Tab-separated table of C-alpha atoms and ligand atoms in Angstrom:
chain	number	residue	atom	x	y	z
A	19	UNK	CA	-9.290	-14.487	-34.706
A	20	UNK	CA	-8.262	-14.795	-30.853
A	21	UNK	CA	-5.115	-16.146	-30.165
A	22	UNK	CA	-4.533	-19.743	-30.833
A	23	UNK	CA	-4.524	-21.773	-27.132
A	24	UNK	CA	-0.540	-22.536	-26.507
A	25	UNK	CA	-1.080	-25.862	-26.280
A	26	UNK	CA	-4.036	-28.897	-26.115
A	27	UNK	CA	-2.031	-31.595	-24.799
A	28	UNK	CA	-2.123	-32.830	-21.113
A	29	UNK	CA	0.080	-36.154	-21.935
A	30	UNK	CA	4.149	-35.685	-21.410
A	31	UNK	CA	6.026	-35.813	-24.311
A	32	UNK	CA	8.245	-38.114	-25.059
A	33	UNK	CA	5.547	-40.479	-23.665
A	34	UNK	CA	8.648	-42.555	-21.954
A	35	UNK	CA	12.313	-41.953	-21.063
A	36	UNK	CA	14.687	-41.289	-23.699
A	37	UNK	CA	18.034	-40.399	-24.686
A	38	UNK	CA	18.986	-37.005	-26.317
A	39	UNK	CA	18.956	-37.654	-30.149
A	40	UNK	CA	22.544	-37.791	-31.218
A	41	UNK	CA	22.488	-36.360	-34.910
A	42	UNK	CA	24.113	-38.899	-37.358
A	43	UNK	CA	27.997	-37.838	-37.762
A	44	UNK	CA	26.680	-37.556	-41.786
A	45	UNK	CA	23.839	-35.713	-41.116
A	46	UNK	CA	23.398	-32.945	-43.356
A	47	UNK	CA	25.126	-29.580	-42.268
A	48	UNK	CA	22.511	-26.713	-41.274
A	49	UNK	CA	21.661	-24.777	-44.794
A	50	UNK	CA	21.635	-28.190	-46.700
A	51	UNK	CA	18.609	-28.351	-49.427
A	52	UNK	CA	17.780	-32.120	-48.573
A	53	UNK	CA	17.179	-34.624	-51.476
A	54	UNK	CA	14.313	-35.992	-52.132
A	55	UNK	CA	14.262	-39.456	-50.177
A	56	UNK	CA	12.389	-41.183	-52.879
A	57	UNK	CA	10.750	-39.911	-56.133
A	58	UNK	CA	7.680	-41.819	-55.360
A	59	UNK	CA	6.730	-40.160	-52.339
A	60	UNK	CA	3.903	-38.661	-52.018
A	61	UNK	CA	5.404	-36.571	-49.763
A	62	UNK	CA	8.847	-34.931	-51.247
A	63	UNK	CA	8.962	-36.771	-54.984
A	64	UNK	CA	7.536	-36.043	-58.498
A	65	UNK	CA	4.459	-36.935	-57.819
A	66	UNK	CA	1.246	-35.666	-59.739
A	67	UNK	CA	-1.103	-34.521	-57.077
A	68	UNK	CA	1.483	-35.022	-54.424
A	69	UNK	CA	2.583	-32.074	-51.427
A	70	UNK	CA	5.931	-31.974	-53.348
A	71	UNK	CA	7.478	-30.879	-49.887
A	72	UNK	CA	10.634	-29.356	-49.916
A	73	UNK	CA	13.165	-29.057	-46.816
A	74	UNK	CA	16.367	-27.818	-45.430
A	75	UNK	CA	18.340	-29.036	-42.705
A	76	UNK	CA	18.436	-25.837	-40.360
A	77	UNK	CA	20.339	-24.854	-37.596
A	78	UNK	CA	20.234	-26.273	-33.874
A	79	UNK	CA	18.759	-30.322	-35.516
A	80	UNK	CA	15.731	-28.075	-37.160
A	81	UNK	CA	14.444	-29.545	-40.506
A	82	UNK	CA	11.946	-26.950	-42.137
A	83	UNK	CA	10.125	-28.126	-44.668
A	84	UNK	CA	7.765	-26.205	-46.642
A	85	UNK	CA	3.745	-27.082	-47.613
A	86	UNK	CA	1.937	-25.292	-50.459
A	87	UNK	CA	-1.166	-25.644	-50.089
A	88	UNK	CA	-3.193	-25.536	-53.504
A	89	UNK	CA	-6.345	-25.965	-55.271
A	90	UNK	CA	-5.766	-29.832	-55.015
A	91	UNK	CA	-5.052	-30.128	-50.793
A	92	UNK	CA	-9.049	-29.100	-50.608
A	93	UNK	CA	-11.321	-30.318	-48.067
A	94	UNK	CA	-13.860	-27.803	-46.937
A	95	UNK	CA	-14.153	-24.941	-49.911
A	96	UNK	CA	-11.052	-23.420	-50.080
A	97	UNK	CA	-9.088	-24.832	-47.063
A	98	UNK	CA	-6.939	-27.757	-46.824
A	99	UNK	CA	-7.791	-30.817	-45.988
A	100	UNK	CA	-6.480	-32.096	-42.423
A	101	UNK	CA	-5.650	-35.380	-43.425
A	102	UNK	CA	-3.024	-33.676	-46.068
A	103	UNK	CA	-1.918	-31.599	-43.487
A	104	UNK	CA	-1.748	-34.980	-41.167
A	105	UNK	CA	0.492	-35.832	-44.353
A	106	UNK	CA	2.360	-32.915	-44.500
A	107	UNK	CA	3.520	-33.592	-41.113
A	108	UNK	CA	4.191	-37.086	-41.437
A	109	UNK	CA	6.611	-36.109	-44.325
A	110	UNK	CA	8.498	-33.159	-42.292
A	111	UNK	CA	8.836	-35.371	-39.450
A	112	UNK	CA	10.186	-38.171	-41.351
A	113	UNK	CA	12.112	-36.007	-42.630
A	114	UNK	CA	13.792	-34.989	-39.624
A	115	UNK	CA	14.022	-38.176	-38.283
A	116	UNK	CA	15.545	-39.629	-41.469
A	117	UNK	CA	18.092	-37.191	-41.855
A	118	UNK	CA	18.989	-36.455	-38.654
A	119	UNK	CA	19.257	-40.160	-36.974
A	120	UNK	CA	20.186	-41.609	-40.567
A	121	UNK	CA	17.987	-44.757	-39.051
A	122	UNK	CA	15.343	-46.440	-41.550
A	123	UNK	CA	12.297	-46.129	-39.851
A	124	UNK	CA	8.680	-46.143	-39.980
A	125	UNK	CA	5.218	-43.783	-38.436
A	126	UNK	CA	3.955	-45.933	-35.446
A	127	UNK	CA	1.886	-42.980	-34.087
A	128	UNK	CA	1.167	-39.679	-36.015
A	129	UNK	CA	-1.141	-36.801	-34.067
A	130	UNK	CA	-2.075	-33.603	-34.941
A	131	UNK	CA	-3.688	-30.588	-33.526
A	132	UNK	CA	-5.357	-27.918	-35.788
A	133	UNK	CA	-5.219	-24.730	-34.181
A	134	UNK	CA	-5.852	-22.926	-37.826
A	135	UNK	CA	-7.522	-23.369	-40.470
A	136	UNK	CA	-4.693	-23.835	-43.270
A	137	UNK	CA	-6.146	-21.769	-46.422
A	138	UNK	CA	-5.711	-22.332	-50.400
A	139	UNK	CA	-2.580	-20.670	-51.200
A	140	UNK	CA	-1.163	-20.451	-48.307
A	141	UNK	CA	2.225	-21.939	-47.331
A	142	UNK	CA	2.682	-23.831	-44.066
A	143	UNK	CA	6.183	-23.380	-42.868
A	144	UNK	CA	6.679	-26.416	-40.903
A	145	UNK	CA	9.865	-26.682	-38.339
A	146	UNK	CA	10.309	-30.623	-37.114
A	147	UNK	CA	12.525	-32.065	-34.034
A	148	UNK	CA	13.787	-35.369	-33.259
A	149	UNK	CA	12.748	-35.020	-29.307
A	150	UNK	CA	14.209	-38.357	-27.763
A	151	UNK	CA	15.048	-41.725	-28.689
A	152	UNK	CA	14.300	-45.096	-26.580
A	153	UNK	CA	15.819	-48.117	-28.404
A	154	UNK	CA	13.524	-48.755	-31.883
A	155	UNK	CA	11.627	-45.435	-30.513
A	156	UNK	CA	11.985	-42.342	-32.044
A	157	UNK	CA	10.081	-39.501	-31.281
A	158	UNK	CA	9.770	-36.406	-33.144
A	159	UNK	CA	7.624	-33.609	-33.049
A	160	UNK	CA	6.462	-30.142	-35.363
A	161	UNK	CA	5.027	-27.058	-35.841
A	162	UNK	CA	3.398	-25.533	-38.762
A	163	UNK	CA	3.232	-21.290	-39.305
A	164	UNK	CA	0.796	-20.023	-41.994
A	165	UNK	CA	2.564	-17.739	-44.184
A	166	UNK	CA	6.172	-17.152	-42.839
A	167	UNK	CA	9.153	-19.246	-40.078
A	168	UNK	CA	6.796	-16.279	-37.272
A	169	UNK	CA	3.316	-17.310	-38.810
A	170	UNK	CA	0.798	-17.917	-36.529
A	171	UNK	CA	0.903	-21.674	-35.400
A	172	UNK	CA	-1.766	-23.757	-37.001
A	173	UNK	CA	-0.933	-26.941	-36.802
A	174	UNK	CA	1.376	-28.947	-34.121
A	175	UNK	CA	1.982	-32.638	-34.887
A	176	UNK	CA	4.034	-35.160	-33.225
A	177	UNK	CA	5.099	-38.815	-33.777
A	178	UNK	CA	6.479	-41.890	-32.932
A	179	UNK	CA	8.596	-43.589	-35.495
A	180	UNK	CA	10.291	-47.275	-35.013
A	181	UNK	CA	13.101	-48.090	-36.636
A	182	UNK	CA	12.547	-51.187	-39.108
A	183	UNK	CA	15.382	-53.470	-40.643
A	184	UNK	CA	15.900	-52.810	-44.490
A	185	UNK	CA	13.441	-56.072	-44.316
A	186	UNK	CA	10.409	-54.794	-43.171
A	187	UNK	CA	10.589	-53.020	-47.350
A	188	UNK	CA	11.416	-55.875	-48.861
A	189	UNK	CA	9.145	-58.766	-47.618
A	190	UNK	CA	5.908	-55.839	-46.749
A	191	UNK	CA	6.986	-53.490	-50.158
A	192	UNK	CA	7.985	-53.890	-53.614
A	193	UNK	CA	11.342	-55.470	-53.439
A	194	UNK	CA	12.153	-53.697	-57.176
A	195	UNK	CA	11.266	-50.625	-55.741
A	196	UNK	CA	13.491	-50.646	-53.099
A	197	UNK	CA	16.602	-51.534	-55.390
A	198	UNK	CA	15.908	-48.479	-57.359
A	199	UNK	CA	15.359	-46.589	-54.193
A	200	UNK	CA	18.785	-47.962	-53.003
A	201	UNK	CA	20.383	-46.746	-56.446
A	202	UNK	CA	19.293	-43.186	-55.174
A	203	UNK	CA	22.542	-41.105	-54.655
A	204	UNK	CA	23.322	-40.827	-50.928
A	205	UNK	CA	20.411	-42.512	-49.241
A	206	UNK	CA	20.325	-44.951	-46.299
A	207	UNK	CA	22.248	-47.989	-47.122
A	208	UNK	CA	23.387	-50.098	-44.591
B	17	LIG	C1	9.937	-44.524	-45.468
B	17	LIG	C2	11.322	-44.814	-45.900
B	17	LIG	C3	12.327	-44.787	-44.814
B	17	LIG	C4	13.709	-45.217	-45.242
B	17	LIG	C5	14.797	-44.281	-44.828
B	17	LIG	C6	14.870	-43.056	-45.666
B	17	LIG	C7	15.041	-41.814	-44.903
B	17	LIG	C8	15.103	-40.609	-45.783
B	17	LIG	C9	14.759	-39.389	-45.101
B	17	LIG	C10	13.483	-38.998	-44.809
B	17	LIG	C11	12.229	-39.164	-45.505
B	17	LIG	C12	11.191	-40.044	-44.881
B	17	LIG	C13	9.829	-39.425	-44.994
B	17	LIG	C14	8.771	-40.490	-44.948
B	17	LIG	C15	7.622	-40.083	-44.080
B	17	LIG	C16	6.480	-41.047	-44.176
B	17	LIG	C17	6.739	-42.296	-43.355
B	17	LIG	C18	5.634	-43.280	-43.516
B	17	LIG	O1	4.622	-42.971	-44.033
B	17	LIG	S1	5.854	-44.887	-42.918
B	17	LIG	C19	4.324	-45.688	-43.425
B	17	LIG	C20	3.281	-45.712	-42.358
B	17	LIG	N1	3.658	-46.602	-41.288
B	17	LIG	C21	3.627	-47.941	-41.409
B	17	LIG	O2	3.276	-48.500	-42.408
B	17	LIG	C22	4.021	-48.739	-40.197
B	17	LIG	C23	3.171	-49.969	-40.027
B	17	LIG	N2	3.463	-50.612	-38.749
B	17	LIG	C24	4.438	-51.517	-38.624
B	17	LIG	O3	5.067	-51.916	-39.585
B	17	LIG	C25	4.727	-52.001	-37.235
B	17	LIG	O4	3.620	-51.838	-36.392
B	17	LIG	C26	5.941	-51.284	-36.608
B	17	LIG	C27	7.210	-51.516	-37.451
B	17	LIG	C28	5.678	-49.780	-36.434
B	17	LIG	C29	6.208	-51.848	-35.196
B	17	LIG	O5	6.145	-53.250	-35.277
B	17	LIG	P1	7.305	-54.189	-34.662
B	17	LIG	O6	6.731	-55.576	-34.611
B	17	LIG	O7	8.563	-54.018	-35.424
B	17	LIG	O8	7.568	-53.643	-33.213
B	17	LIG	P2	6.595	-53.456	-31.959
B	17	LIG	O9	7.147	-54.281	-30.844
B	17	LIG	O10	5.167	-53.662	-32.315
B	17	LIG	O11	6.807	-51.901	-31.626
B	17	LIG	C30	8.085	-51.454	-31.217
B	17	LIG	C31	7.888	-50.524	-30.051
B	17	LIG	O12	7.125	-49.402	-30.520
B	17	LIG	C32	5.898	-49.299	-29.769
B	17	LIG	N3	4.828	-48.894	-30.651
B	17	LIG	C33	4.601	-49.306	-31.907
B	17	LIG	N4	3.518	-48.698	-32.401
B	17	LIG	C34	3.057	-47.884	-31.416
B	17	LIG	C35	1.967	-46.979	-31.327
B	17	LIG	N5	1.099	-46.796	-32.356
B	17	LIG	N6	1.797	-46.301	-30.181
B	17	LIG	C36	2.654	-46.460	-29.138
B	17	LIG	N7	3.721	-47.308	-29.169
B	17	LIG	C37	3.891	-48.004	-30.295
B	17	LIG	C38	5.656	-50.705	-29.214
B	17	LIG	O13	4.828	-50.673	-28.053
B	17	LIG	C39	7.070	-51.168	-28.923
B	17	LIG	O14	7.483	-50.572	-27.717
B	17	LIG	P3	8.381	-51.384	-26.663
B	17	LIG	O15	9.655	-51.766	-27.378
B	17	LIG	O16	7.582	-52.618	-26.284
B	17	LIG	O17	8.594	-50.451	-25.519
């Protein structure tokens, strides 16, 4: 297959001005396995049929996370579904953003460009960036490597995530939920 094009985007990114992301002072240290953020996430948790996503805080504010893509993750016959891999995405990049800023916040925008197709039993090695921050805006972006941290690149997301009060859970969500979620060892609580 001929070499992916570099990039499909023509808008600037960050979209508006923004700060440099200051990584939380208890951000985890580069090398850290990161915890599972909730074990009802589709995303990272015990889920059955979930992407049961794992990531580690890497050097220079990386988070990789890892995708296996299985027999479930199907759209066309034997390749993964894009909206998955939208998922995917939306996890690593939550991830970073999470862990990094140590802000609660939530996916205002999500975008993704397929450059690959992503096959069954494959593993996307995703690496995810907190890019710039503008007040409640936090913008993050990723790229996903079939196979390897120097795959090819098939799949570049990025995102816009606003940062919600510890309210927008508990009058949208399930307020129980939440109080076990805040019983989790070391999570966000203000
Ligand atoms: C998740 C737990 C987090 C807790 C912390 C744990 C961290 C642990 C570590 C890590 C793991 C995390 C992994 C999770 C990953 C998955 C995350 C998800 O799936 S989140 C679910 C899907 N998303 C929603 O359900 C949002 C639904 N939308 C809303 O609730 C609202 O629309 C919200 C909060 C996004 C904004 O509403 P407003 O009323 O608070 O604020 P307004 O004024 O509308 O927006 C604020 C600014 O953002 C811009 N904005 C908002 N949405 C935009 C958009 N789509 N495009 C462009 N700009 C947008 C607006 O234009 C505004 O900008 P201007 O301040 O005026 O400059």
């Amino acid at each position: 297959m001929s070499e992916a094009p570099r990039s499909r985007r023509s808008t600037p990114w960050p979209p508006v001005d923004t700060e440099s992301p200051a990584p939380h002072p208890d951000a985890p240290r580069p090398g850290t396995k990161l915890a599972v953020h909730y074990d009802q996430c589709f995303g990272c948790g015990d889920v059955e049929g979930g992407l049961h996503m794992r990531s580690t805080m890497g050097e220079h504010a990386l988070v990789h996370s890892q995708f296996a893509v299985t027999e479930a993750h199907q759209g066309a016959p034997g390749l993964a579904h894009g909206g998955l891999l939208a998922c995917a995405f939306d996890e690593a990049l939550g991830s970073a953003v999470g862990n990094l800023l140590r802000r609660p916040a939530v996916t205002g925008k999500l975008e993704t460009d397929f450059l690959r197709p992503v096959p069954v039993g494959s593993t996307l090695f995703i690496t995810a960036k907190v890019d710039g921050v503008a007040g409640r805006k936090l913008y993050a972006s990723a790229e996903g490597r079939l196979g390897a941290e120097d795959g090819s690149v098939a799949v570049r997301a990025r995102a816009l995530f606003v940062e919600v009060g510890f309210e927008h859970f508990t009058t949208h969500g399930d307020p129980d939920a939440l109080t076990k979620f805040r019983q989790t060892p070391d999570q966000i609580n203000p």
